[in-house]
Amino acid sequence: MAAARIKKGDQVIVLSGKDKGRTGTVTASMPKLDKVIVGGVNVATKHRKASQANPQGGLERVEAPLHVSKVAHVTADGKPTRVRFEERDGKKVRVAVKTGDVING
């Protein structure tokens, strides 16, 4: 269940693949599939046939899902960090391992 560590709105960095090193914000999370969609990363091109809604047709650029193991949270200095859960003030919170900062959300 690694998907609970990365949620919608988190700043992440891509660890492997063609977009390695790029950062972005998680726009959607799919915990059952262990996938996330990151804005501006892993962009695929879809060929769209002309329709009434889109009379021109043509190429459409869409952000494809990435496996959650390919991304990591970003610290303030732009480096990747793992996430652990801790109990602070009676609440279960996400904490960055490298810095010890609480991740809001």
mmCIF file of N, CA and C in Angstrom:
data_model
loop_
_atom_site.group_PDB
_atom_site.id
_atom_site.type_symbol
_atom_site.label_atom_id
_atom_site.label_comp_id
_atom_site.label_asym_id
_atom_site.label_seq_id
_atom_site.Cartn_x
_atom_site.Cartn_y
_atom_site.Cartn_z
ATOM 1 N N MET A 1 0.828 -1.199 0.000
ATOM 2 C CA MET A 1 0.000 0.000 0.000
ATOM 3 C C MET A 1 0.861 1.247 0.000
ATOM 4 N N ALA A 2 1.739 1.378 -0.962
ATOM 5 C CA ALA A 2 2.613 2.542 -1.049
ATOM 6 C C ALA A 2 1.867 3.769 -1.548
ATOM 7 N N ALA A 3 0.715 3.591 -2.161
ATOM 8 C CA ALA A 3 -0.009 4.714 -2.764
ATOM 9 C C ALA A 3 -0.495 5.707 -1.711
ATOM 10 N N ALA A 4 -0.735 5.275 -0.489
ATOM 11 C CA ALA A 4 -1.207 6.186 0.552
ATOM 12 C C ALA A 4 -0.122 7.188 0.940
ATOM 13 N N ARG A 5 1.114 6.909 0.606
ATOM 14 C CA ARG A 5 2.215 7.810 0.930
ATOM 15 C C ARG A 5 2.274 8.993 -0.031
ATOM 16 N N ILE A 6 1.717 8.839 -1.229
ATOM 17 C CA ILE A 6 1.695 9.918 -2.214
ATOM 18 C C ILE A 6 0.242 10.207 -2.551
ATOM 19 N N LYS A 7 -0.139 11.473 -2.371
ATOM 20 C CA LYS A 7 -1.527 11.867 -2.564
ATOM 21 C C LYS A 7 -1.623 12.998 -3.572
ATOM 22 N N LYS A 8 -2.851 13.305 -3.989
ATOM 23 C CA LYS A 8 -3.113 14.394 -4.914
ATOM 24 C C LYS A 8 -2.615 15.707 -4.309
ATOM 25 N N GLY A 9 -1.907 16.496 -5.114
ATOM 26 C CA GLY A 9 -1.393 17.785 -4.657
ATOM 27 C C GLY A 9 0.041 17.739 -4.152
ATOM 28 N N ASP A 10 0.631 16.553 -4.009
ATOM 29 C CA ASP A 10 2.011 16.426 -3.536
ATOM 30 C C ASP A 10 3.005 16.793 -4.639
ATOM 31 N N GLN A 11 4.130 17.410 -4.243
ATOM 32 C CA GLN A 11 5.231 17.675 -5.174
ATOM 33 C C GLN A 11 6.090 16.422 -5.226
ATOM 34 N N VAL A 12 6.317 15.889 -6.437
ATOM 35 C CA VAL A 12 7.100 14.668 -6.592
ATOM 36 C C VAL A 12 8.166 14.843 -7.661
ATOM 37 N N ILE A 13 9.160 13.940 -7.631
ATOM 38 C CA ILE A 13 10.206 13.881 -8.649
ATOM 39 C C ILE A 13 10.168 12.481 -9.254
ATOM 40 N N VAL A 14 10.410 12.390 -10.562
ATOM 41 C CA VAL A 14 10.402 11.103 -11.254
ATOM 42 C C VAL A 14 11.781 10.469 -11.081
ATOM 43 N N LEU A 15 11.811 9.204 -10.637
ATOM 44 C CA LEU A 15 13.056 8.522 -10.327
ATOM 45 C C LEU A 15 13.624 7.721 -11.491
ATOM 46 N N SER A 16 12.773 7.272 -12.419
ATOM 47 C CA SER A 16 13.265 6.456 -13.530
ATOM 48 C C SER A 16 12.388 6.643 -14.752
ATOM 49 N N GLY A 17 12.935 6.259 -15.905
ATOM 50 C CA GLY A 17 12.201 6.361 -17.160
ATOM 51 C C GLY A 17 12.616 7.571 -17.969
ATOM 52 N N LYS A 18 11.857 7.841 -19.031
ATOM 53 C CA LYS A 18 12.230 8.915 -19.961
ATOM 54 C C LYS A 18 12.156 10.303 -19.335
ATOM 55 N N ASP A 19 11.357 10.469 -18.281
ATOM 56 C CA ASP A 19 11.208 11.766 -17.619
ATOM 57 C C ASP A 19 11.981 11.838 -16.303
ATOM 58 N N LYS A 20 13.017 11.012 -16.155
ATOM 59 C CA LYS A 20 13.794 10.960 -14.914
ATOM 60 C C LYS A 20 14.326 12.341 -14.548
ATOM 61 N N GLY A 21 14.140 12.740 -13.280
ATOM 62 C CA GLY A 21 14.637 14.013 -12.789
ATOM 63 C C GLY A 21 13.640 15.157 -12.881
ATOM 64 N N ARG A 22 12.550 14.974 -13.625
ATOM 65 C CA ARG A 22 11.560 16.045 -13.752
ATOM 66 C C ARG A 22 10.651 16.052 -12.526
ATOM 67 N N THR A 23 10.218 17.239 -12.141
ATOM 68 C CA THR A 23 9.337 17.357 -10.992
ATOM 69 C C THR A 23 7.981 17.872 -11.437
ATOM 70 N N GLY A 24 6.978 17.609 -10.613
ATOM 71 C CA GLY A 24 5.633 18.076 -10.905
ATOM 72 C C GLY A 24 4.710 17.800 -9.739
ATOM 73 N N THR A 25 3.463 18.213 -9.900
ATOM 74 C CA THR A 25 2.457 18.023 -8.865
ATOM 75 C C THR A 25 1.545 16.882 -9.263
ATOM 76 N N VAL A 26 1.196 16.038 -8.301
ATOM 77 C CA VAL A 26 0.292 14.922 -8.560
ATOM 78 C C VAL A 26 -1.111 15.489 -8.794
ATOM 79 N N THR A 27 -1.670 15.225 -9.985
ATOM 80 C CA THR A 27 -3.004 15.725 -10.314
ATOM 81 C C THR A 27 -4.074 14.684 -10.024
ATOM 82 N N ALA A 28 -3.697 13.402 -10.001
ATOM 83 C CA ALA A 28 -4.653 12.338 -9.687
ATOM 84 C C ALA A 28 -3.898 11.159 -9.089
ATOM 85 N N SER A 29 -4.547 10.480 -8.167
ATOM 86 C CA SER A 29 -3.966 9.306 -7.528
ATOM 87 C C SER A 29 -4.923 8.131 -7.687
ATOM 88 N N MET A 30 -4.377 6.968 -8.044
ATOM 89 C CA MET A 30 -5.185 5.759 -8.205
ATOM 90 C C MET A 30 -4.627 4.676 -7.282
ATOM 91 N N PRO A 31 -5.012 4.706 -5.994
ATOM 92 C CA PRO A 31 -4.405 3.794 -5.026
ATOM 93 C C PRO A 31 -4.649 2.313 -5.307
ATOM 94 N N LYS A 32 -5.778 1.968 -5.890
ATOM 95 C CA LYS A 32 -6.051 0.554 -6.168
ATOM 96 C C LYS A 32 -5.150 0.007 -7.270
ATOM 97 N N LEU A 33 -4.723 0.887 -8.180
ATOM 98 C CA LEU A 33 -3.836 0.482 -9.277
ATOM 99 C C LEU A 33 -2.373 0.796 -8.977
ATOM 100 N N ASP A 34 -2.090 1.459 -7.837
ATOM 101 C CA ASP A 34 -0.745 1.919 -7.472
ATOM 102 C C ASP A 34 -0.161 2.836 -8.541
ATOM 103 N N LYS A 35 -0.981 3.753 -9.053
ATOM 104 C CA LYS A 35 -0.526 4.678 -10.088
ATOM 105 C C LYS A 35 -0.885 6.114 -9.717
ATOM 106 N N VAL A 36 -0.118 7.065 -10.270
ATOM 107 C CA VAL A 36 -0.383 8.486 -10.092
ATOM 108 C C VAL A 36 -0.212 9.186 -11.436
ATOM 109 N N ILE A 37 -0.905 10.322 -11.592
ATOM 110 C CA ILE A 37 -0.731 11.159 -12.769
ATOM 111 C C ILE A 37 -0.063 12.445 -12.304
ATOM 112 N N VAL A 38 1.077 12.772 -12.925
ATOM 113 C CA VAL A 38 1.852 13.952 -12.552
ATOM 114 C C VAL A 38 1.742 14.974 -13.688
ATOM 115 N N GLY A 39 1.424 16.209 -13.347
ATOM 116 C CA GLY A 39 1.246 17.263 -14.340
ATOM 117 C C GLY A 39 2.508 17.531 -15.143
ATOM 118 N N GLY A 40 2.402 17.477 -16.483
ATOM 119 C CA GLY A 40 3.514 17.776 -17.374
ATOM 120 C C GLY A 40 4.545 16.680 -17.515
ATOM 121 N N VAL A 41 4.286 15.509 -16.928
ATOM 122 C CA VAL A 41 5.237 14.400 -16.973
ATOM 123 C C VAL A 41 4.562 13.187 -17.618
ATOM 124 N N ASN A 42 5.339 12.405 -18.382
ATOM 125 C CA ASN A 42 4.846 11.199 -19.056
ATOM 126 C C ASN A 42 3.696 11.543 -20.007
ATOM 127 N N VAL A 43 3.933 12.529 -20.860
ATOM 128 C CA VAL A 43 2.902 12.990 -21.792
ATOM 129 C C VAL A 43 2.871 12.076 -23.007
ATOM 130 N N ALA A 44 1.682 11.536 -23.308
ATOM 131 C CA ALA A 44 1.475 10.661 -24.458
ATOM 132 C C ALA A 44 0.643 11.399 -25.496
ATOM 133 N N THR A 45 0.791 11.019 -26.756
ATOM 134 C CA THR A 45 0.029 11.627 -27.836
ATOM 135 C C THR A 45 -1.053 10.663 -28.288
ATOM 136 N N LYS A 46 -2.300 11.142 -28.296
ATOM 137 C CA LYS A 46 -3.417 10.323 -28.763
ATOM 138 C C LYS A 46 -3.922 10.912 -30.072
ATOM 139 N N HIS A 47 -4.209 10.049 -31.026
ATOM 140 C CA HIS A 47 -4.764 10.476 -32.301
ATOM 141 C C HIS A 47 -6.280 10.482 -32.162
ATOM 142 N N ARG A 48 -6.887 11.637 -32.359
ATOM 143 C CA ARG A 48 -8.333 11.772 -32.191
ATOM 144 C C ARG A 48 -9.005 11.965 -33.540
ATOM 145 N N LYS A 49 -10.034 11.171 -33.767
ATOM 146 C CA LYS A 49 -10.829 11.290 -34.981
ATOM 147 C C LYS A 49 -11.768 12.489 -34.827
ATOM 148 N N ALA A 50 -12.074 13.153 -35.929
ATOM 149 C CA ALA A 50 -12.973 14.301 -35.875
ATOM 150 C C ALA A 50 -14.358 13.864 -35.409
ATOM 151 N N SER A 51 -14.971 14.678 -34.546
ATOM 152 C CA SER A 51 -16.315 14.394 -34.045
ATOM 153 C C SER A 51 -17.061 15.720 -33.922
ATOM 154 N N GLN A 52 -18.326 15.661 -33.520
ATOM 155 C CA GLN A 52 -19.077 16.903 -33.356
ATOM 156 C C GLN A 52 -18.489 17.761 -32.236
ATOM 157 N N ALA A 53 -18.049 17.108 -31.172
ATOM 158 C CA ALA A 53 -17.448 17.847 -30.060
ATOM 159 C C ALA A 53 -16.096 18.434 -30.462
ATOM 160 N N ASN A 54 -15.359 17.725 -31.297
ATOM 161 C CA ASN A 54 -14.036 18.164 -31.748
ATOM 162 C C ASN A 54 -13.975 18.029 -33.274
ATOM 163 N N PRO A 55 -14.535 18.995 -34.015
ATOM 164 C CA PRO A 55 -14.624 18.859 -35.474
ATOM 165 C C PRO A 55 -13.274 18.829 -36.188
ATOM 166 N N GLN A 56 -12.248 19.400 -35.567
ATOM 167 C CA GLN A 56 -10.933 19.423 -36.209
ATOM 168 C C GLN A 56 -10.234 18.066 -36.118
ATOM 169 N N GLY A 57 -10.414 17.360 -34.991
ATOM 170 C CA GLY A 57 -9.686 16.106 -34.791
ATOM 171 C C GLY A 57 -8.224 16.405 -34.527
ATOM 172 N N GLY A 58 -7.345 15.472 -34.826
ATOM 173 C CA GLY A 58 -5.901 15.706 -34.728
ATOM 174 C C GLY A 58 -5.261 15.030 -33.534
ATOM 175 N N LEU A 59 -4.107 15.556 -33.145
ATOM 176 C CA LEU A 59 -3.330 14.973 -32.057
ATOM 177 C C LEU A 59 -3.677 15.637 -30.726
ATOM 178 N N GLU A 60 -3.827 14.820 -29.698
ATOM 179 C CA GLU A 60 -4.152 15.313 -28.363
ATOM 180 C C GLU A 60 -3.074 14.829 -27.401
ATOM 181 N N ARG A 61 -2.492 15.734 -26.641
ATOM 182 C CA ARG A 61 -1.448 15.369 -25.682
ATOM 183 C C ARG A 61 -2.087 15.128 -24.310
ATOM 184 N N VAL A 62 -1.849 13.934 -23.762
ATOM 185 C CA VAL A 62 -2.483 13.508 -22.514
ATOM 186 C C VAL A 62 -1.411 12.996 -21.554
ATOM 187 N N GLU A 63 -1.547 13.339 -20.263
ATOM 188 C CA GLU A 63 -0.628 12.825 -19.251
ATOM 189 C C GLU A 63 -1.041 11.398 -18.889
ATOM 190 N N ALA A 64 -0.133 10.461 -19.077
ATOM 191 C CA ALA A 64 -0.406 9.056 -18.791
ATOM 192 C C ALA A 64 -0.001 8.743 -17.345
ATOM 193 N N PRO A 65 -0.634 7.728 -16.744
ATOM 194 C CA PRO A 65 -0.289 7.368 -15.359
ATOM 195 C C PRO A 65 1.113 6.781 -15.238
ATOM 196 N N LEU A 66 1.745 7.031 -14.096
ATOM 197 C CA LEU A 66 3.046 6.458 -13.743
ATOM 198 C C LEU A 66 2.855 5.546 -12.542
ATOM 199 N N HIS A 67 3.659 4.482 -12.461
ATOM 200 C CA HIS A 67 3.599 3.644 -11.270
ATOM 201 C C HIS A 67 4.154 4.431 -10.090
ATOM 202 N N VAL A 68 3.551 4.230 -8.932
ATOM 203 C CA VAL A 68 3.901 5.017 -7.743
ATOM 204 C C VAL A 68 5.357 4.775 -7.310
ATOM 205 N N SER A 69 5.938 3.649 -7.670
ATOM 206 C CA SER A 69 7.327 3.365 -7.290
ATOM 207 C C SER A 69 8.321 4.185 -8.101
ATOM 208 N N LYS A 70 7.875 4.820 -9.192
ATOM 209 C CA LYS A 70 8.760 5.627 -10.026
ATOM 210 C C LYS A 70 8.846 7.079 -9.580
ATOM 211 N N VAL A 71 8.072 7.459 -8.556
ATOM 212 C CA VAL A 71 8.098 8.832 -8.072
ATOM 213 C C VAL A 71 8.403 8.864 -6.579
ATOM 214 N N ALA A 72 8.933 10.005 -6.128
ATOM 215 C CA ALA A 72 9.230 10.203 -4.704
ATOM 216 C C ALA A 72 8.918 11.647 -4.343
ATOM 217 N N HIS A 73 8.605 11.880 -3.086
ATOM 218 C CA HIS A 73 8.359 13.231 -2.602
ATOM 219 C C HIS A 73 9.602 14.084 -2.774
ATOM 220 N N VAL A 74 9.400 15.402 -2.922
ATOM 221 C CA VAL A 74 10.506 16.339 -3.073
ATOM 222 C C VAL A 74 10.617 17.173 -1.803
ATOM 223 N N THR A 75 11.844 17.302 -1.294
ATOM 224 C CA THR A 75 12.078 18.174 -0.136
ATOM 225 C C THR A 75 12.212 19.612 -0.629
ATOM 226 N N ALA A 76 12.395 20.546 0.296
ATOM 227 C CA ALA A 76 12.492 21.962 -0.052
ATOM 228 C C ALA A 76 13.693 22.248 -0.959
ATOM 229 N N ASP A 77 14.770 21.458 -0.833
ATOM 230 C CA ASP A 77 15.960 21.690 -1.668
ATOM 231 C C ASP A 77 15.892 20.936 -2.998
ATOM 232 N N GLY A 78 14.763 20.279 -3.300
ATOM 233 C CA GLY A 78 14.572 19.627 -4.595
ATOM 234 C C GLY A 78 15.091 18.204 -4.686
ATOM 235 N N LYS A 79 15.413 17.596 -3.548
ATOM 236 C CA LYS A 79 15.914 16.220 -3.559
ATOM 237 C C LYS A 79 14.812 15.251 -3.140
ATOM 238 N N PRO A 80 14.858 14.006 -3.646
ATOM 239 C CA PRO A 80 13.819 13.029 -3.289
ATOM 240 C C PRO A 80 13.971 12.537 -1.857
ATOM 241 N N THR A 81 12.846 12.174 -1.257
ATOM 242 C CA THR A 81 12.846 11.622 0.095
ATOM 243 C C THR A 81 11.768 10.553 0.211
ATOM 244 N N ARG A 82 11.990 9.621 1.130
ATOM 245 C CA ARG A 82 10.959 8.633 1.426
ATOM 246 C C ARG A 82 9.993 9.235 2.432
ATOM 247 N N VAL A 83 8.874 8.544 2.631
ATOM 248 C CA VAL A 83 7.843 9.036 3.541
ATOM 249 C C VAL A 83 7.560 7.967 4.586
ATOM 250 N N ARG A 84 7.457 8.398 5.827
ATOM 251 C CA ARG A 84 7.048 7.465 6.891
ATOM 252 C C ARG A 84 5.859 8.067 7.615
ATOM 253 N N PHE A 85 5.152 7.223 8.323
ATOM 254 C CA PHE A 85 4.017 7.668 9.119
ATOM 255 C C PHE A 85 4.429 7.720 10.581
ATOM 256 N N GLU A 86 4.062 8.807 11.254
ATOM 257 C CA GLU A 86 4.327 8.954 12.682
ATOM 258 C C GLU A 86 3.077 9.493 13.353
ATOM 259 N N GLU A 87 3.020 9.313 14.657
ATOM 260 C CA GLU A 87 1.907 9.856 15.424
ATOM 261 C C GLU A 87 2.406 11.094 16.166
ATOM 262 N N ARG A 88 1.835 12.241 15.819
ATOM 263 C CA ARG A 88 2.207 13.497 16.470
ATOM 264 C C ARG A 88 0.940 14.182 16.962
ATOM 265 N N ASP A 89 0.940 14.557 18.225
ATOM 266 C CA ASP A 89 -0.229 15.175 18.864
ATOM 267 C C ASP A 89 -1.479 14.316 18.715
ATOM 268 N N GLY A 90 -1.294 12.995 18.775
ATOM 269 C CA GLY A 90 -2.429 12.075 18.688
ATOM 270 C C GLY A 90 -2.967 11.863 17.288
ATOM 271 N N LYS A 91 -2.283 12.422 16.263
ATOM 272 C CA LYS A 91 -2.735 12.248 14.884
ATOM 273 C C LYS A 91 -1.665 11.525 14.081
ATOM 274 N N LYS A 92 -2.111 10.680 13.153
ATOM 275 C CA LYS A 92 -1.196 9.984 12.252
ATOM 276 C C LYS A 92 -0.865 10.934 11.102
ATOM 277 N N VAL A 93 0.422 11.276 10.933
ATOM 278 C CA VAL A 93 0.833 12.230 9.907
ATOM 279 C C VAL A 93 1.945 11.632 9.046
ATOM 280 N N ARG A 94 2.069 12.177 7.829
ATOM 281 C CA ARG A 94 3.147 11.772 6.936
ATOM 282 C C ARG A 94 4.353 12.667 7.204
ATOM 283 N N VAL A 95 5.541 12.041 7.287
ATOM 284 C CA VAL A 95 6.764 12.757 7.625
ATOM 285 C C VAL A 95 7.836 12.422 6.590
ATOM 286 N N ALA A 96 8.569 13.444 6.099
ATOM 287 C CA ALA A 96 9.682 13.244 5.178
ATOM 288 C C ALA A 96 10.851 12.638 5.963
ATOM 289 N N VAL A 97 11.411 11.537 5.472
ATOM 290 C CA VAL A 97 12.458 10.837 6.192
ATOM 291 C C VAL A 97 13.737 11.680 6.278
ATOM 292 N N LYS A 98 14.134 12.344 5.198
ATOM 293 C CA LYS A 98 15.399 13.109 5.184
ATOM 294 C C LYS A 98 15.375 14.308 6.110
ATOM 295 N N THR A 99 14.259 15.039 6.130
ATOM 296 C CA THR A 99 14.226 16.286 6.895
ATOM 297 C C THR A 99 13.455 16.199 8.194
ATOM 298 N N GLY A 100 12.523 15.260 8.301
ATOM 299 C CA GLY A 100 11.687 15.148 9.491
ATOM 300 C C GLY A 100 10.506 16.093 9.468
ATOM 301 N N ASP A 101 10.309 16.809 8.354
ATOM 302 C CA ASP A 101 9.194 17.740 8.234
ATOM 303 C C ASP A 101 7.877 16.994 8.004
ATOM 304 N N VAL A 102 6.793 17.556 8.527
ATOM 305 C CA VAL A 102 5.467 16.984 8.309
ATOM 306 C C VAL A 102 4.996 17.398 6.920
ATOM 307 N N ILE A 103 4.464 16.423 6.184
ATOM 308 C CA ILE A 103 3.928 16.682 4.850
ATOM 309 C C ILE A 103 2.437 16.967 5.009
ATOM 310 N N ASN A 104 2.020 18.171 4.601
ATOM 311 C CA ASN A 104 0.601 18.519 4.770
ATOM 312 C C ASN A 104 -0.254 17.761 3.767
ATOM 313 N N GLY A 105 -1.511 17.549 4.161
ATOM 314 C CA GLY A 105 -2.430 16.850 3.275
ATOM 315 C C GLY A 105 -3.131 15.784 3.923
#
